[in-house]
XYZ file of C-alpha atoms in Angstrom:
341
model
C 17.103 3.354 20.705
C 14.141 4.346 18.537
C 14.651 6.453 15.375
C 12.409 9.290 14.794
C 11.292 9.722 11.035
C 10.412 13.063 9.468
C 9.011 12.311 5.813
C 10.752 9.999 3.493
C 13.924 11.727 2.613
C 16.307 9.288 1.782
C 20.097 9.702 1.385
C 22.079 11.178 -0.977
C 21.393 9.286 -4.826
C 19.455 6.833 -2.653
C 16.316 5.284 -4.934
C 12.727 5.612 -3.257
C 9.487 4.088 -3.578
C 7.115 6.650 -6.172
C 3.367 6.364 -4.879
C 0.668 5.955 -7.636
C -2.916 5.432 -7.768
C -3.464 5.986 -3.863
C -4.600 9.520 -3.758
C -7.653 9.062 -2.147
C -6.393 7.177 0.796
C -3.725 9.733 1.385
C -6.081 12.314 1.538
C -8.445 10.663 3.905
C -5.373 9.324 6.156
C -4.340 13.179 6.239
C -7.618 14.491 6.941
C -7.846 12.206 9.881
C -4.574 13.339 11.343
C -5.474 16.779 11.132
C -8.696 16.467 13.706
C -6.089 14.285 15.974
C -7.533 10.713 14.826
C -6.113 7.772 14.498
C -6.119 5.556 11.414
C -5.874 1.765 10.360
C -5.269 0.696 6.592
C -6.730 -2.430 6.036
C -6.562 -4.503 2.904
C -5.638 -8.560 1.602
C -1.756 -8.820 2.248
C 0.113 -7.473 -0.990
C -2.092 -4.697 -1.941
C 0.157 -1.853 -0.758
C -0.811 -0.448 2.688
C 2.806 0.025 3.528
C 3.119 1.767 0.742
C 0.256 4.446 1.393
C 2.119 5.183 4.773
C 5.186 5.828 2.459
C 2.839 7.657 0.563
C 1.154 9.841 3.661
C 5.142 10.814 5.140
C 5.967 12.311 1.789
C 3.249 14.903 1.693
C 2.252 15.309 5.407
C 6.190 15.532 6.776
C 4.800 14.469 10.228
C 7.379 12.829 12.801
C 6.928 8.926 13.014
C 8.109 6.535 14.952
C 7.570 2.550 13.766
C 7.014 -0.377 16.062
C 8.490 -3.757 15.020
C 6.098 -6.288 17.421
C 7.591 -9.079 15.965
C 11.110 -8.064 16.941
C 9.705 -6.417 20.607
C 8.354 -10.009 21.012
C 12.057 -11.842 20.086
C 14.053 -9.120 21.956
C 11.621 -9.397 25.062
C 10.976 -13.323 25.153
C 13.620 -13.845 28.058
C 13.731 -11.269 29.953
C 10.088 -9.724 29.750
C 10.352 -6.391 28.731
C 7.595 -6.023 25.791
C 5.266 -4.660 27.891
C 7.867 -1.553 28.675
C 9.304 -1.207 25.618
C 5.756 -1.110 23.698
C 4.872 1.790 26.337
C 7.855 3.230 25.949
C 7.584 3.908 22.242
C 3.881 4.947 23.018
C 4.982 7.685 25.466
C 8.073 9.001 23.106
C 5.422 9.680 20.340
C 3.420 11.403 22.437
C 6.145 13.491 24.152
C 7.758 14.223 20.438
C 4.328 15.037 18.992
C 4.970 12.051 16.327
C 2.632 9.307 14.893
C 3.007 5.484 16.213
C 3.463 3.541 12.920
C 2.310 -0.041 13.891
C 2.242 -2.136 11.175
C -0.194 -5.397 11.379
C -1.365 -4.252 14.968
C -3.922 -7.136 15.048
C -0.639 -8.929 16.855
C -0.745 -7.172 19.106
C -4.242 -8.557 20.031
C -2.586 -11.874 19.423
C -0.067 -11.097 22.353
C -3.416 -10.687 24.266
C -4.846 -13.470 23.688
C -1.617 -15.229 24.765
C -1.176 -17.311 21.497
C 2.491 -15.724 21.237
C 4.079 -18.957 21.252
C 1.799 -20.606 18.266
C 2.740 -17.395 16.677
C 6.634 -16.223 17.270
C 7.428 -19.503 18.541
C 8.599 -17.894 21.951
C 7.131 -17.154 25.453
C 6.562 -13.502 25.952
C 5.027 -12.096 29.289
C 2.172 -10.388 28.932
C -0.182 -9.582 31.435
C -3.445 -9.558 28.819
C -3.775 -5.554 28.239
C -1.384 -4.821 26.114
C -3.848 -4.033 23.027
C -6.593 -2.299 25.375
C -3.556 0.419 26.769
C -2.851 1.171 23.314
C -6.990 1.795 22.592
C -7.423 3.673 25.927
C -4.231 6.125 24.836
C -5.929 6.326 20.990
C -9.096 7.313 23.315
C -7.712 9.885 25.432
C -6.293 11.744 22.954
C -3.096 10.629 24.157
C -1.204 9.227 21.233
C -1.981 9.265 17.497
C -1.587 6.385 15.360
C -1.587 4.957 11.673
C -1.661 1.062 11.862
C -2.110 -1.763 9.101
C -4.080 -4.939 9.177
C -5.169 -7.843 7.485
C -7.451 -8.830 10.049
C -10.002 -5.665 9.670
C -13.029 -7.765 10.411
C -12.012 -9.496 13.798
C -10.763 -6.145 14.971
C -14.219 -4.756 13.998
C -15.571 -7.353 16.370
C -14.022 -5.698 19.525
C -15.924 -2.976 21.414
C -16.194 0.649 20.380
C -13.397 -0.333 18.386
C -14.758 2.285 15.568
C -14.340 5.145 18.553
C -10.482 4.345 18.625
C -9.478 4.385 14.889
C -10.987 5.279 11.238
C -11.036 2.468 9.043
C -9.061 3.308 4.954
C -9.550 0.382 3.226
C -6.848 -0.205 0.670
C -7.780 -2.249 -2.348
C -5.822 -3.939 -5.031
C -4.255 -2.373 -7.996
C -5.687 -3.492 -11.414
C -2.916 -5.475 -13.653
C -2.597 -2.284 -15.890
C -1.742 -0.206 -12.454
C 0.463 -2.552 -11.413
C 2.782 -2.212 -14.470
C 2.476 1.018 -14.690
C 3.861 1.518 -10.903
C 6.811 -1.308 -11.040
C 7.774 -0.105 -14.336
C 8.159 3.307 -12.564
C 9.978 1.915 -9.615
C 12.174 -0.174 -11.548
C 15.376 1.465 -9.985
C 14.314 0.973 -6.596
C 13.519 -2.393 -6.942
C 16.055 -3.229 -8.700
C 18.067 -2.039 -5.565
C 16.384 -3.835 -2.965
C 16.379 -7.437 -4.856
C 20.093 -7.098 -6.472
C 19.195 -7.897 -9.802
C 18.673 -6.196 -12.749
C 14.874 -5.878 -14.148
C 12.831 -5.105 -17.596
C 10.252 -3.908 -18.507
C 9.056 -6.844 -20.421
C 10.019 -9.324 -17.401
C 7.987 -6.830 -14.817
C 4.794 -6.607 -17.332
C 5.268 -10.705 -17.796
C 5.237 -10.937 -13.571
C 1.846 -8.646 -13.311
C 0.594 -10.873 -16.491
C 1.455 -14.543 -15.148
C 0.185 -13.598 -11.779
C -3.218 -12.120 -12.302
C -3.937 -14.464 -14.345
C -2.715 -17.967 -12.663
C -2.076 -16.867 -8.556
C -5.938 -15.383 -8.078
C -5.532 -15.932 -4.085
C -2.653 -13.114 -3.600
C -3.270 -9.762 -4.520
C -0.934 -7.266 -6.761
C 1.222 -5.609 -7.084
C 2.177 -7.614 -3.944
C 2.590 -11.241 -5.946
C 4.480 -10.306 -8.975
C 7.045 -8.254 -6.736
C 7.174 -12.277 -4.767
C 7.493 -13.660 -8.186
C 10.267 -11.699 -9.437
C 12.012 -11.550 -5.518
C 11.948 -15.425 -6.160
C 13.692 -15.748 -9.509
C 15.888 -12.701 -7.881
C 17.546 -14.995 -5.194
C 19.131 -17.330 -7.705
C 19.680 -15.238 -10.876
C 21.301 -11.719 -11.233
C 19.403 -10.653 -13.882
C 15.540 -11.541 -14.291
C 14.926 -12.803 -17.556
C 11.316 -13.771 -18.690
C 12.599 -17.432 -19.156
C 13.038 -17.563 -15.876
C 9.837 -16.154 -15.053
C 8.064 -18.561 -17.136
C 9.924 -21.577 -15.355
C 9.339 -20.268 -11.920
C 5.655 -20.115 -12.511
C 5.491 -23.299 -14.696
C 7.015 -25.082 -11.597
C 4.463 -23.979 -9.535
C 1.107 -24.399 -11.626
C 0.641 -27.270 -14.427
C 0.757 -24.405 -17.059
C 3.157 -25.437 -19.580
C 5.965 -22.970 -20.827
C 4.984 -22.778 -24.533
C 0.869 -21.738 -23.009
C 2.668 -19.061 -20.682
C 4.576 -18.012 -23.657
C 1.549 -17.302 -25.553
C 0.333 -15.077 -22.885
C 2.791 -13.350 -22.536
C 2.833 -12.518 -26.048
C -0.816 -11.595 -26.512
C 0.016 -9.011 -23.885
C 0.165 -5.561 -24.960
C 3.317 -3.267 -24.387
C 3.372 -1.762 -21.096
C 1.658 1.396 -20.789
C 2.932 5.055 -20.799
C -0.006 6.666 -19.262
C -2.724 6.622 -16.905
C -5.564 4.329 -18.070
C -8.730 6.158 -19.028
C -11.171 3.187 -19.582
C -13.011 3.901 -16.329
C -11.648 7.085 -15.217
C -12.744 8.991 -12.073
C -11.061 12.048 -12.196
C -11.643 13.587 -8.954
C -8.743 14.331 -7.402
C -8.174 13.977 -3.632
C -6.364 17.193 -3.308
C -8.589 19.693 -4.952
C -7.516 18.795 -8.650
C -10.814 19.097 -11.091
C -10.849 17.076 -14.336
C -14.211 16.523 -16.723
C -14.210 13.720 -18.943
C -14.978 14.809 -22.571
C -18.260 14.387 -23.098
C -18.896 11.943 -26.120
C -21.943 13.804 -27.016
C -20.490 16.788 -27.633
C -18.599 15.122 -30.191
C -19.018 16.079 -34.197
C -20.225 14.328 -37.125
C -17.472 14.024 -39.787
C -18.349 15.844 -42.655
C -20.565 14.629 -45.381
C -20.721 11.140 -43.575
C -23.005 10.943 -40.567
C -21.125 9.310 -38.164
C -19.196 11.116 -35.025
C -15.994 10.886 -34.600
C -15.154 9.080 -30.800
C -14.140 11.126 -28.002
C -10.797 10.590 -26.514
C -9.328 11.401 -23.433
C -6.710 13.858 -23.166
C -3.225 12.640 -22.902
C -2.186 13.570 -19.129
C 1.275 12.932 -17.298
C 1.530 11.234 -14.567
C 4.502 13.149 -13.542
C 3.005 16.427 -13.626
C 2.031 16.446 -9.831
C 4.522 16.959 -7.075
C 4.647 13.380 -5.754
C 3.662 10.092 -8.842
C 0.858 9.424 -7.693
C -2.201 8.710 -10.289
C -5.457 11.079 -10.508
C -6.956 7.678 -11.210
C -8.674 6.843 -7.713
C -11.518 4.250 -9.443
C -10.354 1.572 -7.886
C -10.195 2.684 -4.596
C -12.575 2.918 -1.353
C -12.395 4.738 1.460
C -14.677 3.307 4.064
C -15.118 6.274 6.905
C -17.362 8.268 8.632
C -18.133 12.018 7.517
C -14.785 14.250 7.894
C -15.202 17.854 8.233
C -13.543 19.873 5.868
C -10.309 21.832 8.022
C -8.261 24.593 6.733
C -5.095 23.081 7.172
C -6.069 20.947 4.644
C -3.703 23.042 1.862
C -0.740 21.062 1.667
């Protein structure tokens, strides 16, 4: 049975992820679809490439259909199906029009390799092809899809593997984006982990994390953080943060404490330090120009240039004008007229 996805409409009074700060993959992922190529999202492991897939449904209602390798491998270990069923999602998609979501496809050149049992623990039959069908379809023209990886560079290593799909590199949110986004999808998360959040607790996750976990990436970490502290308490207080995180490092409460205090209230808008305000969908912003800026009067000295308050919920989907810490990493795309969405 495969379910066939159009967009991310969920049920009646059912919460959903809100997108930020991800425009310009979402443009380049949609661009790509358009001239019938297939794309990857790569990026560290918490930075949100699941999330820019979310993203890419909402605008561009495409049909999608998502493979679960890990559960084709358990499903398939005894009677040696995997093979079948991977074609057989393959050949739906392409039948139904849709898009092959494969998440963390570089399994699939696991499988491959046969190292399935150091990986999933079980014996799956595979005759050695699996990953090079699924190239040779991309190829053809056969099939369309949007995968993930965290392996970008050892997939770069295979053949003409730049012929099969265009690389979107997905980078990690700053701590300031990070609050700003959980703080926004509060609800949802709050119905996915069964506990209730603040704001405080969710800026003290993003704070404790950037600063003492450097080896994950947000907002992928502080969602683990609070998950963790979610499993034994119902509500997620910031003492419990602290001794989570004191229990893992040799930071003492009272010095996470501190930090937590010299951190500033969450924010309310989009951060304008280092803005780049091109927008991936057409949008046009200009910076004010500081030199423009007048002299008070009698005294001499200008008066600083600020940046005009903006909403972040003034586009049709939240997602943040702010693209500077982005990068898209692709060759030329021509510009197509379907591109008004």
């Amino acid at each position: 049975e495969v379910e066939i996805v159009v967009g991310v409409k969920g049920k009646s009074g059912e919460e959903k992820m809100e997108v930020m700060y991800r425009d310009s993959e979402i443009s380049i992922s949609i661009r790509c679809l358009l001239d019938d190529r297939s794309v990857i999202l790569h990026g560290r492991p918490g930075v949100g490439k699941r999330a820019v897939f979310d993203g890419l449904k909402e605008v561009f209602p495409v049909p999608t259909i998502e493979v679960d390798i890990a559960r084709l491998v358990t499903e398939s270990a005894d009677c040696g199906t995997f093979e079948e069923s991977l074609e057989g999602y393959a050949q739906l998609a392409s039948q139904k029009k849709a898009v092959l979501f494969i998440p963390h496809i570089e399994l699939l050149k696991v499988l491959e390799d046969g190292a399935c049992s150091a990986i999933f623990g079980v014996e799956c039959c595979c005759n050695g092809s699996v990953f090079r069908d699924l190239c040779r379809m991309v190829a053809l023209g056969e099939l369309t899809c949007v995968a993930t990886t965290n392996s970008y560079k050892s997939l770069q290593r295979i053949s003409n593997f730049y012929c099969y799909f265009t690389g979107v590199e997905v980078r990690e949110m700053t701590a300031t984006q990070s609050i700003e986004c959980l703080i926004a999808n509060r609800r949802y998360l709050e119905d996915t982990m069964g506990m209730l959040l603040s704001n405080k607790a969710i800026s003290a996750a993003v704070t404790m994390t950037q600063e003492h976990f450097p080896h994950q990436q947000l907002p992928g970490k502080a969602i683990d953080l609070l998950t963790i502290v979610g499993e034994s308490e119902r509500c997620c207080s910031l003492k419990s943060l602290v001794r989570e995180v004191s229990e893992t490092t040799d930071i003492t409460s009272d010095q996470l404490f501190q930090e937590i205090s010299r951190q500033n209230s969450p924010p309310s808008s989009i951060d304008f330090q280092n803005p780049d305000l091109g927008s991936a969908f057409g949008r046009r912003f200009s910076a004010p120009d500081k030199n423009k800026s007048r002299p008070s009067g009698g005294t001499g000295q200008r008066r600083k240039a600020h940046a005009p308050a903006m909403s972040s919920r003034s586009a049709l989907r939240r997602i943040s004008i702010d693209t500077s810490n982005s990068s898209v990493k692709s060759p030329s795309i021509p510009s197509s007229p379907l591109a008004v969405l």
